[in-house]
PDB file of C-alpha atoms in Angstrom:
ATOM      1  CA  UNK Z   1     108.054   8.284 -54.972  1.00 57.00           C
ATOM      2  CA  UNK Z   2     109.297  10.219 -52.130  1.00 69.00           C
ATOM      3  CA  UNK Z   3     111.056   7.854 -49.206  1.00 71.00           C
ATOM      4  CA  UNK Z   4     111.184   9.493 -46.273  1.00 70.00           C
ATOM      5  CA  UNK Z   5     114.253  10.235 -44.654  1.00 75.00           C
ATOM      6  CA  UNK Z   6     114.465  10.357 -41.248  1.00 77.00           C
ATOM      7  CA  UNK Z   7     117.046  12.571 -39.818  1.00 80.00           C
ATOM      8  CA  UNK Z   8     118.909  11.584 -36.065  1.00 83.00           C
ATOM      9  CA  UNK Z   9     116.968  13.115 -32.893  1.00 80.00           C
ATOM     10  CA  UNK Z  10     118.166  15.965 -31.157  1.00 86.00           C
ATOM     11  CA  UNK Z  11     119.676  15.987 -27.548  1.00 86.00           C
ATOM     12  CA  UNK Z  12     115.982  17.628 -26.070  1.00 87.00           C
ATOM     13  CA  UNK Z  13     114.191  14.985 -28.438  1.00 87.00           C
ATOM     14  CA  UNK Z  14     116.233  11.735 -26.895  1.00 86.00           C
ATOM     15  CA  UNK Z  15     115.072  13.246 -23.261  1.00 87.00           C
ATOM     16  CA  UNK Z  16     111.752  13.420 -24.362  1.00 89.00           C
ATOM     17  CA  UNK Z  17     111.593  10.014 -25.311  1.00 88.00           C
ATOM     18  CA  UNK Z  18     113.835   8.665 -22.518  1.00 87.00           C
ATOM     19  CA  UNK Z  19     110.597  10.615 -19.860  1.00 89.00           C
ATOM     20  CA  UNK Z  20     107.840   9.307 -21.946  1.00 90.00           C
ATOM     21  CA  UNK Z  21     109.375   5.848 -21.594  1.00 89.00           C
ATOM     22  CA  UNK Z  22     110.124   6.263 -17.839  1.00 90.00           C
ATOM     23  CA  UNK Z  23     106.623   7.632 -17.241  1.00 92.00           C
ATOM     24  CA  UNK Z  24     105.332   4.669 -18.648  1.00 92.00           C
ATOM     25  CA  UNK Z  25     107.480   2.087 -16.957  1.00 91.00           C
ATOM     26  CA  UNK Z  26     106.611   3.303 -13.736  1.00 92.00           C
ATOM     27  CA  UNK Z  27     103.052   3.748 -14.445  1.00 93.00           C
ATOM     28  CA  UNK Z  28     103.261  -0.366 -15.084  1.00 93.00           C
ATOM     29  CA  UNK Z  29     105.001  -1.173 -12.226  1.00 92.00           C
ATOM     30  CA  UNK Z  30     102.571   1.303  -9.894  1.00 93.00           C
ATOM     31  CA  UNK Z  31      99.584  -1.131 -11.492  1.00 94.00           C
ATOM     32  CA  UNK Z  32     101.557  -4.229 -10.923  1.00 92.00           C
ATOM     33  CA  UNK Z  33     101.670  -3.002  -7.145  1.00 93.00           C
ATOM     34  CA  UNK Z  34      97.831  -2.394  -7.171  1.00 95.00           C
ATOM     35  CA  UNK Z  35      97.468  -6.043  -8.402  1.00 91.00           C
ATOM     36  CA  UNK Z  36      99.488  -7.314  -5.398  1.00 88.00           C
ATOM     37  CA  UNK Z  37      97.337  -5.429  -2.909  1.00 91.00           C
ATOM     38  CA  UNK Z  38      94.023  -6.683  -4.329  1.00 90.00           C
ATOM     39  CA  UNK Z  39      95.413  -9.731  -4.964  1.00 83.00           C
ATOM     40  CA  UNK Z  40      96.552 -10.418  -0.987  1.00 84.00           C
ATOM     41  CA  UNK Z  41      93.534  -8.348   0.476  1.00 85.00           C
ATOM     42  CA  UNK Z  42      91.143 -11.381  -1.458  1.00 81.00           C
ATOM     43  CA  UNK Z  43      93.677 -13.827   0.545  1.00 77.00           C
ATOM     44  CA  UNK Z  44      93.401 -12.314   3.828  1.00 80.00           C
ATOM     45  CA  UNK Z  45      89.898 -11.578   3.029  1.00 80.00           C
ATOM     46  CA  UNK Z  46      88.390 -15.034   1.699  1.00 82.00           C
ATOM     47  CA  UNK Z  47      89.399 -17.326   4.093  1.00 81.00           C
ATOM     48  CA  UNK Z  48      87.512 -15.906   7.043  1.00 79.00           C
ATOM     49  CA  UNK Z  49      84.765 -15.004   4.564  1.00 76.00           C
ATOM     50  CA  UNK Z  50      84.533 -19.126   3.770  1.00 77.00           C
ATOM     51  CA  UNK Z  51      84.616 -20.096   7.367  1.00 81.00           C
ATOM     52  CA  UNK Z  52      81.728 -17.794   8.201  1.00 79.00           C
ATOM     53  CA  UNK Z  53      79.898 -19.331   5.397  1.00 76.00           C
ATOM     54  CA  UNK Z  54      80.732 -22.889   6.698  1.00 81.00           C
ATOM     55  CA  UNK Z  55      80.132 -22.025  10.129  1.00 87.00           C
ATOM     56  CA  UNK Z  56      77.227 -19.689   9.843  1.00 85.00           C
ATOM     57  CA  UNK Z  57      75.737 -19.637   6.369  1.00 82.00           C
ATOM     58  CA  UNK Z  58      75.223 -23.382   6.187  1.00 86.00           C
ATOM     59  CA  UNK Z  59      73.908 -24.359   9.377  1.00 91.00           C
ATOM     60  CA  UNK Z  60      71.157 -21.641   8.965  1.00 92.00           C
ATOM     61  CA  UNK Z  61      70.287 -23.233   5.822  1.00 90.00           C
ATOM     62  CA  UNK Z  62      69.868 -26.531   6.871  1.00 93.00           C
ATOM     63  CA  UNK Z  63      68.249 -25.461   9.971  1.00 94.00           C
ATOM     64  CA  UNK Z  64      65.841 -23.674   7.673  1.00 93.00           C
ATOM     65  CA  UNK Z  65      65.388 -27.025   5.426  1.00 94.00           C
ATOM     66  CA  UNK Z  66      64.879 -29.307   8.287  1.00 94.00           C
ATOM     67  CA  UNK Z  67      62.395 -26.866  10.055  1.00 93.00           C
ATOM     68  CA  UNK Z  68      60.626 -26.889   6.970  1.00 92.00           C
ATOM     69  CA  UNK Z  69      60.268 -30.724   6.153  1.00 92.00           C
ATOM     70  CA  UNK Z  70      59.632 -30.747  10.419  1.00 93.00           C
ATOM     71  CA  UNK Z  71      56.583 -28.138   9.561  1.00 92.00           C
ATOM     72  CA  UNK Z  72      55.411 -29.908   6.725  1.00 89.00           C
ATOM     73  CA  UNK Z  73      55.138 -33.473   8.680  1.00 90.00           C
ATOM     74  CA  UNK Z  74      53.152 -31.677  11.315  1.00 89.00           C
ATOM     75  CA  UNK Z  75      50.827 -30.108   8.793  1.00 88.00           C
ATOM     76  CA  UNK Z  76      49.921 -33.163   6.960  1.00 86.00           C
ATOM     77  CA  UNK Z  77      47.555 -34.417   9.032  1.00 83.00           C
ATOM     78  CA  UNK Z  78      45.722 -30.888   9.978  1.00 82.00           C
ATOM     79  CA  UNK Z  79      45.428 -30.426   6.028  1.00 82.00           C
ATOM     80  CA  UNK Z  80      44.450 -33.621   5.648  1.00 77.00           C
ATOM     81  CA  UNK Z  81      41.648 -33.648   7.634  1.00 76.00           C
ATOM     82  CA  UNK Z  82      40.377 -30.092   6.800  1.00 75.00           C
ATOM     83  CA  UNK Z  83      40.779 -31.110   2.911  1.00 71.00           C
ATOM     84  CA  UNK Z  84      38.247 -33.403   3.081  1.00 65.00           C
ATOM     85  CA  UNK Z  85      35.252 -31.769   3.986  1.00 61.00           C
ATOM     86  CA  UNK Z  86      32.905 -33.237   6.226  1.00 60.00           C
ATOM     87  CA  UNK Z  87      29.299 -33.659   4.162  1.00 62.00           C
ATOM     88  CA  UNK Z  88      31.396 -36.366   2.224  1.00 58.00           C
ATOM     89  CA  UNK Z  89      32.310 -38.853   5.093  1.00 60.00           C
ATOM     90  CA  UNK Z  90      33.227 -41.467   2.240  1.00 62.00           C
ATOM     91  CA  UNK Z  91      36.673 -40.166   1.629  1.00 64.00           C
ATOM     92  CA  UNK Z  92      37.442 -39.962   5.049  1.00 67.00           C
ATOM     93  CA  UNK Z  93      36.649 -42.813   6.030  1.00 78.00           C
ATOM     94  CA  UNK Z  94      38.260 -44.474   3.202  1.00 80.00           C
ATOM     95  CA  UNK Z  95      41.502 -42.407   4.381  1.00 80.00           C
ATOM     96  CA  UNK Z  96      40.853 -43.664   7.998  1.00 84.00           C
ATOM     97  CA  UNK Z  97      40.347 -47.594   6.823  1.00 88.00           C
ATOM     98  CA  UNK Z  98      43.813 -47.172   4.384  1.00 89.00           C
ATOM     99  CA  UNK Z  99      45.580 -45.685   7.382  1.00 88.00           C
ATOM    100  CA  UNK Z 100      44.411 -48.612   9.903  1.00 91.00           C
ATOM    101  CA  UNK Z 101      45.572 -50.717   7.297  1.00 92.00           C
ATOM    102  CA  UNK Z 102      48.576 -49.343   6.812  1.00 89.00           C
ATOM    103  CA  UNK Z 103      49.517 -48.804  10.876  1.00 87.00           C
ATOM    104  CA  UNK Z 104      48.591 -52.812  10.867  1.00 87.00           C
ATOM    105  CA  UNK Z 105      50.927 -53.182   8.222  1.00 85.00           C
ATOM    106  CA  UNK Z 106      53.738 -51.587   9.578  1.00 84.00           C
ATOM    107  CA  UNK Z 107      53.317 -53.685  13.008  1.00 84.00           C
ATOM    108  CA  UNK Z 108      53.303 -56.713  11.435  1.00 82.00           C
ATOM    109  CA  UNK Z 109      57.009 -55.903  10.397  1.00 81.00           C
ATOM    110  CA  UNK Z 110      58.297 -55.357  14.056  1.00 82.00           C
ATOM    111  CA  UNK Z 111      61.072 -57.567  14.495  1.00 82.00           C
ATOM    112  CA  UNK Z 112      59.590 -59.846  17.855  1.00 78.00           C
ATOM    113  CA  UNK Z 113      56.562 -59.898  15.587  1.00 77.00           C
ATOM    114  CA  UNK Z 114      58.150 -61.464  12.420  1.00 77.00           C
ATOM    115  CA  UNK Z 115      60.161 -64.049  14.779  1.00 79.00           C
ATOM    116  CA  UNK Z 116      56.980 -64.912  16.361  1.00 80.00           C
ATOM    117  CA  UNK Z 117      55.697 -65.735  13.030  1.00 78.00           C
ATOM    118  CA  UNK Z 118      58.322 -67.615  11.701  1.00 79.00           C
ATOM    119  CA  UNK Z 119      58.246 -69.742  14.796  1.00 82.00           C
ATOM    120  CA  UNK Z 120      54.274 -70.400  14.365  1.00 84.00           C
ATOM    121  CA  UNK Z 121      55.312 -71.017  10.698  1.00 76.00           C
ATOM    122  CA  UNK Z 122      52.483 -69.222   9.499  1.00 61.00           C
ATOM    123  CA  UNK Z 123      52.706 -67.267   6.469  1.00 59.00           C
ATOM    124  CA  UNK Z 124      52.015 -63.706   7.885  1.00 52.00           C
ATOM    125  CA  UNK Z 125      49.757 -63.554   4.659  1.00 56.00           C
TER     126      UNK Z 125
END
């Protein structure tokens, strides 16, 4: 078995080395500068980025939703009454009677018309 020997670097040799390692020292320390930039550019840059979201991103959107669910209520009725078509007047008025019913219903529960009631002593029922 051969062991290497290793015999002691010449003057030119150490130099060498010495630039190779300085090259790469301030290669590292020119990418730890890039880091900083990016890095405080996204500060200075997300802040105003999150207030324009909360000021002008999310109002939009729940302008949107609430125009939507506004739209929809309107609609009901209009689709409604066009989804029942009119040689079957059973279903409508069936609708009609549950919706009289139902707008009855919901008077009954005023609040002068429950006192009223509990004054007659009636049952409501």
């Amino acid at each position: 078995m051969n062991t290497p020997t290793y015999e002691p670097l010449s003057t030119a040799e150490k130099l060498e080395e010495d630039a190779a390692l300085a090259g790469v020292a301030a290669a590292e320390a020119l990418r730890g500068v890039e880091v900083a930039v990016v890095i405080l550019l996204g500060l200075l840059v997300c802040p105003p980025l999150a207030i324009l979201v909360f000021l002008v991103v999310v109002p939009v959107l729940v302008l949107g939703l609430v125009l939507g669910v506004l739209a929809a209520v309107l609609s009901t009725p209009y689709l409604l009454v066009h989804h029942f078509p009119a040689r079957d007047r059973g279903h409508g008025s069936l609708v009609l009677h549950r919706l009289r019913r139902a707008g009855r219903a919901l008077l009954d529960l005023l609040p002068h018309r429950v006192v009223a009631d509990a004054r007659q002593g009636g049952t409501g029922w």
